mmCIF file of N, CA and C in Angstrom:
data_model
loop_
_atom_site.group_PDB
_atom_site.id
_atom_site.type_symbol
_atom_site.label_atom_id
_atom_site.label_comp_id
_atom_site.label_asym_id
_atom_site.label_seq_id
_atom_site.Cartn_x
_atom_site.Cartn_y
_atom_site.Cartn_z
ATOM 1 N N UNK R 1 0.865 -1.178 0.000
ATOM 2 C CA UNK R 1 0.000 0.000 0.000
ATOM 3 C C UNK R 1 0.901 1.227 0.000
ATOM 4 N N UNK R 2 0.584 2.214 -0.817
ATOM 5 C CA UNK R 2 1.387 3.412 -0.932
ATOM 6 C C UNK R 2 1.154 4.404 0.194
ATOM 7 N N UNK R 3 2.048 5.368 0.284
ATOM 8 C CA UNK R 3 1.955 6.396 1.336
ATOM 9 C C UNK R 3 0.684 7.223 1.200
ATOM 10 N N UNK R 4 0.243 7.496 -0.022
ATOM 11 C CA UNK R 4 -0.958 8.297 -0.206
ATOM 12 C C UNK R 4 -2.201 7.552 0.261
ATOM 13 N N UNK R 5 -2.228 6.240 0.047
ATOM 14 C CA UNK R 5 -3.359 5.442 0.535
ATOM 15 C C UNK R 5 -3.446 5.505 2.053
ATOM 16 N N UNK R 6 -2.296 5.404 2.713
ATOM 17 C CA UNK R 6 -2.291 5.450 4.178
ATOM 18 C C UNK R 6 -2.681 6.840 4.678
ATOM 19 N N UNK R 7 -2.210 7.873 4.019
ATOM 20 C CA UNK R 7 -2.512 9.243 4.444
ATOM 21 C C UNK R 7 -3.978 9.605 4.265
ATOM 22 N N UNK R 8 -4.590 9.098 3.215
ATOM 23 C CA UNK R 8 -5.949 9.503 2.887
ATOM 24 C C UNK R 8 -6.995 8.440 3.191
ATOM 25 N N UNK R 9 -6.679 7.549 4.107
ATOM 26 C CA UNK R 9 -7.686 6.642 4.633
ATOM 27 C C UNK R 9 -7.937 5.376 3.856
ATOM 28 N N UNK R 10 -7.123 5.031 2.916
ATOM 29 C CA UNK R 10 -7.332 3.800 2.179
ATOM 30 C C UNK R 10 -6.807 2.600 2.943
ATOM 31 N N UNK R 11 -7.291 1.439 2.588
ATOM 32 C CA UNK R 11 -6.713 0.221 3.106
ATOM 33 C C UNK R 11 -7.216 -0.250 4.443
ATOM 34 N N UNK R 12 -6.336 -0.357 5.405
ATOM 35 C CA UNK R 12 -6.588 -1.084 6.645
ATOM 36 C C UNK R 12 -7.751 -0.589 7.479
ATOM 37 N N UNK R 13 -8.194 0.642 7.328
ATOM 38 C CA UNK R 13 -9.311 1.150 8.130
ATOM 39 C C UNK R 13 -10.599 0.399 7.812
ATOM 40 N N UNK R 14 -10.728 -0.110 6.610
ATOM 41 C CA UNK R 14 -11.946 -0.779 6.156
ATOM 42 C C UNK R 14 -11.811 -2.284 6.389
ATOM 43 N N UNK R 15 -11.862 -2.714 7.639
ATOM 44 C CA UNK R 15 -11.679 -4.132 7.919
ATOM 45 C C UNK R 15 -12.646 -4.628 8.968
ATOM 46 N N UNK R 16 -12.767 -5.939 9.043
ATOM 47 C CA UNK R 16 -13.624 -6.567 10.033
ATOM 48 C C UNK R 16 -12.869 -6.779 11.325
ATOM 49 N N UNK R 17 -13.623 -6.874 12.413
ATOM 50 C CA UNK R 17 -13.054 -7.211 13.706
ATOM 51 C C UNK R 17 -12.658 -8.681 13.688
ATOM 52 N N UNK R 18 -11.820 -9.111 14.631
ATOM 53 C CA UNK R 18 -11.495 -10.541 14.715
ATOM 54 C C UNK R 18 -12.761 -11.380 14.875
ATOM 55 N N UNK R 19 -12.654 -12.660 14.546
ATOM 56 C CA UNK R 19 -13.805 -13.569 14.602
ATOM 57 C C UNK R 19 -14.506 -13.496 15.959
ATOM 58 N N UNK R 20 -15.823 -13.388 15.902
ATOM 59 C CA UNK R 20 -16.627 -13.262 17.120
ATOM 60 C C UNK R 20 -16.994 -14.636 17.663
ATOM 61 N N UNK R 21 -17.107 -14.713 18.984
ATOM 62 C CA UNK R 21 -17.633 -15.916 19.612
ATOM 63 C C UNK R 21 -19.152 -15.808 19.559
ATOM 64 N N UNK R 22 -19.818 -16.914 19.241
ATOM 65 C CA UNK R 22 -21.277 -16.832 19.115
ATOM 66 C C UNK R 22 -21.983 -16.728 20.463
ATOM 67 N N UNK R 23 -23.138 -16.083 20.424
ATOM 68 C CA UNK R 23 -24.039 -15.996 21.573
ATOM 69 C C UNK R 23 -25.316 -16.734 21.190
ATOM 70 N N UNK R 24 -25.764 -17.661 22.029
ATOM 71 C CA UNK R 24 -26.986 -18.412 21.748
ATOM 72 C C UNK R 24 -28.189 -17.599 22.201
ATOM 73 N N UNK R 25 -29.234 -17.575 21.351
ATOM 74 C CA UNK R 25 -30.463 -16.855 21.669
ATOM 75 C C UNK R 25 -31.623 -17.548 20.976
ATOM 76 N N UNK R 26 -32.525 -18.130 21.752
ATOM 77 C CA UNK R 26 -33.741 -18.782 21.242
ATOM 78 C C UNK R 26 -33.470 -19.793 20.126
ATOM 79 N N UNK R 27 -32.388 -20.568 20.263
ATOM 80 C CA UNK R 27 -32.064 -21.594 19.273
ATOM 81 C C UNK R 27 -31.216 -21.110 18.108
ATOM 82 N N UNK R 28 -30.871 -19.845 18.091
ATOM 83 C CA UNK R 28 -30.029 -19.260 17.046
ATOM 84 C C UNK R 28 -28.660 -18.947 17.638
ATOM 85 N N UNK R 29 -27.641 -18.867 16.782
ATOM 86 C CA UNK R 29 -26.337 -18.382 17.204
ATOM 87 C C UNK R 29 -26.122 -17.007 16.586
ATOM 88 N N UNK R 30 -25.745 -16.053 17.424
ATOM 89 C CA UNK R 30 -25.496 -14.677 16.987
ATOM 90 C C UNK R 30 -23.996 -14.418 17.012
ATOM 91 N N UNK R 31 -23.485 -13.921 15.895
ATOM 92 C CA UNK R 31 -22.086 -13.521 15.790
ATOM 93 C C UNK R 31 -22.065 -12.011 15.568
ATOM 94 N N UNK R 32 -21.633 -11.259 16.560
ATOM 95 C CA UNK R 32 -21.512 -9.805 16.424
ATOM 96 C C UNK R 32 -20.178 -9.523 15.747
ATOM 97 N N UNK R 33 -20.243 -8.971 14.532
ATOM 98 C CA UNK R 33 -19.044 -8.757 13.727
ATOM 99 C C UNK R 33 -19.017 -7.355 13.120
ATOM 100 N N UNK R 34 -18.921 -6.324 13.961
ATOM 101 C CA UNK R 34 -18.886 -4.963 13.419
ATOM 102 C C UNK R 34 -17.659 -4.751 12.534
ATOM 103 N N UNK R 35 -17.782 -3.840 11.586
ATOM 104 C CA UNK R 35 -16.675 -3.533 10.687
ATOM 105 C C UNK R 35 -16.217 -2.101 10.921
ATOM 106 N N UNK R 36 -14.957 -1.861 10.695
ATOM 107 C CA UNK R 36 -14.383 -0.532 10.886
ATOM 108 C C UNK R 36 -14.600 0.281 9.619
ATOM 109 N N UNK R 37 -15.199 1.458 9.766
ATOM 110 C CA UNK R 37 -15.474 2.344 8.631
ATOM 111 C C UNK R 37 -15.202 3.788 9.036
ATOM 112 N N UNK R 38 -14.266 4.402 8.358
ATOM 113 C CA UNK R 38 -13.976 5.824 8.563
ATOM 114 C C UNK R 38 -13.778 6.188 10.034
ATOM 115 N N UNK R 39 -13.037 5.373 10.760
ATOM 116 C CA UNK R 39 -12.740 5.666 12.152
ATOM 117 C C UNK R 39 -13.837 5.287 13.134
ATOM 118 N N UNK R 40 -14.926 4.726 12.653
ATOM 119 C CA UNK R 40 -16.049 4.296 13.498
ATOM 120 C C UNK R 40 -16.259 2.797 13.301
ATOM 121 N N UNK R 41 -17.092 2.211 14.137
ATOM 122 C CA UNK R 41 -17.453 0.805 14.010
ATOM 123 C C UNK R 41 -18.900 0.705 13.565
ATOM 124 N N UNK R 42 -19.143 -0.013 12.467
ATOM 125 C CA UNK R 42 -20.478 -0.149 11.888
ATOM 126 C C UNK R 42 -21.133 -1.440 12.374
ATOM 127 N N UNK R 43 -22.405 -1.346 12.722
ATOM 128 C CA UNK R 43 -23.187 -2.492 13.178
ATOM 129 C C UNK R 43 -23.237 -3.561 12.091
ATOM 130 N N UNK R 44 -22.863 -4.804 12.440
ATOM 131 C CA UNK R 44 -22.904 -5.909 11.492
ATOM 132 C C UNK R 44 -22.806 -7.229 12.247
ATOM 133 N N UNK R 45 -23.280 -8.285 11.606
ATOM 134 C CA UNK R 45 -23.173 -9.596 12.220
ATOM 135 C C UNK R 45 -23.820 -10.680 11.392
ATOM 136 N N UNK R 46 -23.859 -11.874 11.980
ATOM 137 C CA UNK R 46 -24.474 -13.033 11.340
ATOM 138 C C UNK R 46 -25.360 -13.736 12.356
ATOM 139 N N UNK R 47 -26.405 -14.354 11.840
ATOM 140 C CA UNK R 47 -27.299 -15.185 12.646
ATOM 141 C C UNK R 47 -27.343 -16.539 11.958
ATOM 142 N N UNK R 48 -27.101 -17.613 12.719
ATOM 143 C CA UNK R 48 -27.154 -18.946 12.146
ATOM 144 C C UNK R 48 -28.099 -19.834 12.942
ATOM 145 N N UNK R 49 -28.588 -20.877 12.270
ATOM 146 C CA UNK R 49 -29.438 -21.864 12.941
ATOM 147 C C UNK R 49 -29.304 -23.189 12.215
ATOM 148 N N UNK R 50 -29.264 -24.260 12.980
ATOM 149 C CA UNK R 50 -29.203 -25.604 12.409
ATOM 150 C C UNK R 50 -30.601 -26.104 12.082
ATOM 151 N N UNK R 51 -30.736 -26.674 10.900
ATOM 152 C CA UNK R 51 -31.961 -27.334 10.462
ATOM 153 C C UNK R 51 -31.545 -28.734 10.037
ATOM 154 N N UNK R 52 -31.638 -29.683 10.970
ATOM 155 C CA UNK R 52 -31.145 -31.027 10.694
ATOM 156 C C UNK R 52 -29.646 -30.976 10.523
ATOM 157 N N UNK R 53 -29.177 -31.378 9.346
ATOM 158 C CA UNK R 53 -27.739 -31.339 9.063
ATOM 159 C C UNK R 53 -27.317 -30.053 8.364
ATOM 160 N N UNK R 54 -28.279 -29.221 7.991
ATOM 161 C CA UNK R 54 -27.984 -27.949 7.323
ATOM 162 C C UNK R 54 -27.845 -26.822 8.340
ATOM 163 N N UNK R 55 -26.974 -25.876 8.028
ATOM 164 C CA UNK R 55 -26.855 -24.651 8.823
ATOM 165 C C UNK R 55 -27.205 -23.492 7.905
ATOM 166 N N UNK R 56 -28.227 -22.743 8.276
ATOM 167 C CA UNK R 56 -28.649 -21.557 7.512
ATOM 168 C C UNK R 56 -27.996 -20.334 8.149
ATOM 169 N N UNK R 57 -27.717 -19.330 7.322
ATOM 170 C CA UNK R 57 -27.043 -18.127 7.810
ATOM 171 C C UNK R 57 -27.709 -16.876 7.232
ATOM 172 N N UNK R 58 -27.876 -15.880 8.088
ATOM 173 C CA UNK R 58 -28.391 -14.570 7.679
ATOM 174 C C UNK R 58 -27.351 -13.533 8.097
ATOM 175 N N UNK R 59 -26.871 -12.750 7.147
ATOM 176 C CA UNK R 59 -25.890 -11.704 7.420
ATOM 177 C C UNK R 59 -26.597 -10.358 7.409
ATOM 178 N N UNK R 60 -26.225 -9.483 8.351
ATOM 179 C CA UNK R 60 -26.821 -8.149 8.366
ATOM 180 C C UNK R 60 -25.755 -7.076 8.566
ATOM 181 N N UNK R 61 -25.999 -5.929 7.952
ATOM 182 C CA UNK R 61 -25.170 -4.734 8.108
ATOM 183 C C UNK R 61 -26.140 -3.567 8.228
ATOM 184 N N UNK R 62 -25.929 -2.726 9.196
ATOM 185 C CA UNK R 62 -26.791 -1.561 9.399
ATOM 186 C C UNK R 62 -25.953 -0.286 9.306
ATOM 187 N N UNK R 63 -26.589 0.820 9.105
ATOM 188 C CA UNK R 63 -25.909 2.104 8.965
ATOM 189 C C UNK R 63 -25.404 2.654 10.298
ATOM 190 N N UNK R 64 -25.890 2.116 11.409
ATOM 191 C CA UNK R 64 -25.495 2.629 12.725
ATOM 192 C C UNK R 64 -23.983 2.511 12.919
ATOM 193 N N UNK R 65 -23.369 3.570 13.442
ATOM 194 C CA UNK R 65 -21.943 3.533 13.745
ATOM 195 C C UNK R 65 -21.721 3.864 15.214
ATOM 196 N N UNK R 66 -20.570 3.406 15.715
ATOM 197 C CA UNK R 66 -20.255 3.530 17.138
ATOM 198 C C UNK R 66 -18.787 3.903 17.298
ATOM 199 N N UNK R 67 -18.485 4.593 18.380
ATOM 200 C CA UNK R 67 -17.125 5.039 18.633
ATOM 201 C C UNK R 67 -16.202 3.891 19.028
ATOM 202 N N UNK R 68 -16.735 2.890 19.728
ATOM 203 C CA UNK R 68 -15.880 1.789 20.177
ATOM 204 C C UNK R 68 -16.356 0.458 19.606
ATOM 205 N N UNK R 69 -15.422 -0.460 19.490
ATOM 206 C CA UNK R 69 -15.752 -1.789 18.996
ATOM 207 C C UNK R 69 -16.685 -2.517 19.958
ATOM 208 N N UNK R 70 -16.438 -2.378 21.262
ATOM 209 C CA UNK R 70 -17.299 -3.046 22.249
ATOM 210 C C UNK R 70 -18.743 -2.558 22.164
ATOM 211 N N UNK R 71 -18.910 -1.250 22.014
ATOM 212 C CA UNK R 71 -20.258 -0.682 21.872
ATOM 213 C C UNK R 71 -20.933 -1.227 20.612
ATOM 214 N N UNK R 72 -20.172 -1.324 19.525
ATOM 215 C CA UNK R 72 -20.714 -1.834 18.268
ATOM 216 C C UNK R 72 -21.086 -3.306 18.381
ATOM 217 N N UNK R 73 -20.281 -4.098 19.092
ATOM 218 C CA UNK R 73 -20.601 -5.515 19.287
ATOM 219 C C UNK R 73 -21.878 -5.670 20.098
ATOM 220 N N UNK R 74 -22.014 -4.878 21.146
ATOM 221 C CA UNK R 74 -23.211 -4.945 21.987
ATOM 222 C C UNK R 74 -24.462 -4.575 21.183
ATOM 223 N N UNK R 75 -24.365 -3.505 20.404
ATOM 224 C CA UNK R 75 -25.502 -3.061 19.604
ATOM 225 C C UNK R 75 -25.830 -4.079 18.509
ATOM 226 N N UNK R 76 -24.790 -4.687 17.911
ATOM 227 C CA UNK R 76 -24.999 -5.696 16.877
ATOM 228 C C UNK R 76 -25.759 -6.889 17.448
ATOM 229 N N UNK R 77 -25.429 -7.293 18.676
ATOM 230 C CA UNK R 77 -26.146 -8.403 19.326
ATOM 231 C C UNK R 77 -27.600 -8.030 19.570
ATOM 232 N N UNK R 78 -27.845 -6.807 20.033
ATOM 233 C CA UNK R 78 -29.230 -6.365 20.252
ATOM 234 C C UNK R 78 -30.007 -6.338 18.943
ATOM 235 N N UNK R 79 -29.380 -5.872 17.889
ATOM 236 C CA UNK R 79 -30.032 -5.813 16.577
ATOM 237 C C UNK R 79 -30.346 -7.230 16.086
ATOM 238 N N UNK R 80 -29.432 -8.174 16.283
ATOM 239 C CA UNK R 80 -29.669 -9.556 15.875
ATOM 240 C C UNK R 80 -30.860 -10.142 16.630
ATOM 241 N N UNK R 81 -30.955 -9.878 17.920
ATOM 242 C CA UNK R 81 -32.079 -10.378 18.721
ATOM 243 C C UNK R 81 -33.396 -9.790 18.218
ATOM 244 N N UNK R 82 -33.366 -8.535 17.823
ATOM 245 C CA UNK R 82 -34.558 -7.899 17.265
ATOM 246 C C UNK R 82 -34.959 -8.584 15.955
ATOM 247 N N UNK R 83 -33.989 -8.874 15.100
ATOM 248 C CA UNK R 83 -34.265 -9.553 13.829
ATOM 249 C C UNK R 83 -34.888 -10.923 14.099
ATOM 250 N N UNK R 84 -34.331 -11.652 15.067
ATOM 251 C CA UNK R 84 -34.840 -12.979 15.406
ATOM 252 C C UNK R 84 -36.284 -12.880 15.890
ATOM 253 N N UNK R 85 -36.565 -11.939 16.786
ATOM 254 C CA UNK R 85 -37.921 -11.790 17.328
ATOM 255 C C UNK R 85 -38.923 -11.402 16.238
ATOM 256 N N UNK R 86 -38.509 -10.543 15.313
ATOM 257 C CA UNK R 86 -39.429 -10.056 14.276
ATOM 258 C C UNK R 86 -39.600 -11.030 13.112
ATOM 259 N N UNK R 87 -38.522 -11.730 12.726
ATOM 260 C CA UNK R 87 -38.564 -12.537 11.513
ATOM 261 C C UNK R 87 -38.538 -14.038 11.757
ATOM 262 N N UNK R 88 -37.954 -14.470 12.869
ATOM 263 C CA UNK R 88 -37.823 -15.897 13.119
ATOM 264 C C UNK R 88 -37.115 -16.594 11.968
ATOM 265 N N UNK R 89 -37.549 -17.814 11.673
ATOM 266 C CA UNK R 89 -36.923 -18.585 10.595
ATOM 267 C C UNK R 89 -37.144 -17.958 9.221
ATOM 268 N N UNK R 90 -38.085 -17.039 9.113
ATOM 269 C CA UNK R 90 -38.340 -16.362 7.837
ATOM 270 C C UNK R 90 -37.169 -15.582 7.306
ATOM 271 N N UNK R 91 -36.200 -15.257 8.153
ATOM 272 C CA UNK R 91 -35.031 -14.505 7.686
ATOM 273 C C UNK R 91 -34.185 -15.319 6.722
ATOM 274 N N UNK R 92 -34.357 -16.633 6.720
ATOM 275 C CA UNK R 92 -33.542 -17.500 5.886
ATOM 276 C C UNK R 92 -34.141 -17.786 4.515
ATOM 277 N N UNK R 93 -35.324 -17.239 4.239
ATOM 278 C CA UNK R 93 -35.960 -17.512 2.940
ATOM 279 C C UNK R 93 -35.622 -16.451 1.925
#
């Protein structure tokens, strides 16, 4: 990566947080995975559920941003729980 990319915000700022440990909620696994955008952390994550031998996955990204990674992870988990309550298994169709 060139010096101009580093000076003007290109490259490493646009990355994901390290792999999240899942949180179980009503039979689903929630992975809070906020991404770094322009010096802030953007709400993002995955919701998975086993159906027999299959694992279905729903990925979400929201416009909400947060100053800290921990705050973004907490909000991402709350958002995932809201999605589960509102959509249930319908999120996988």
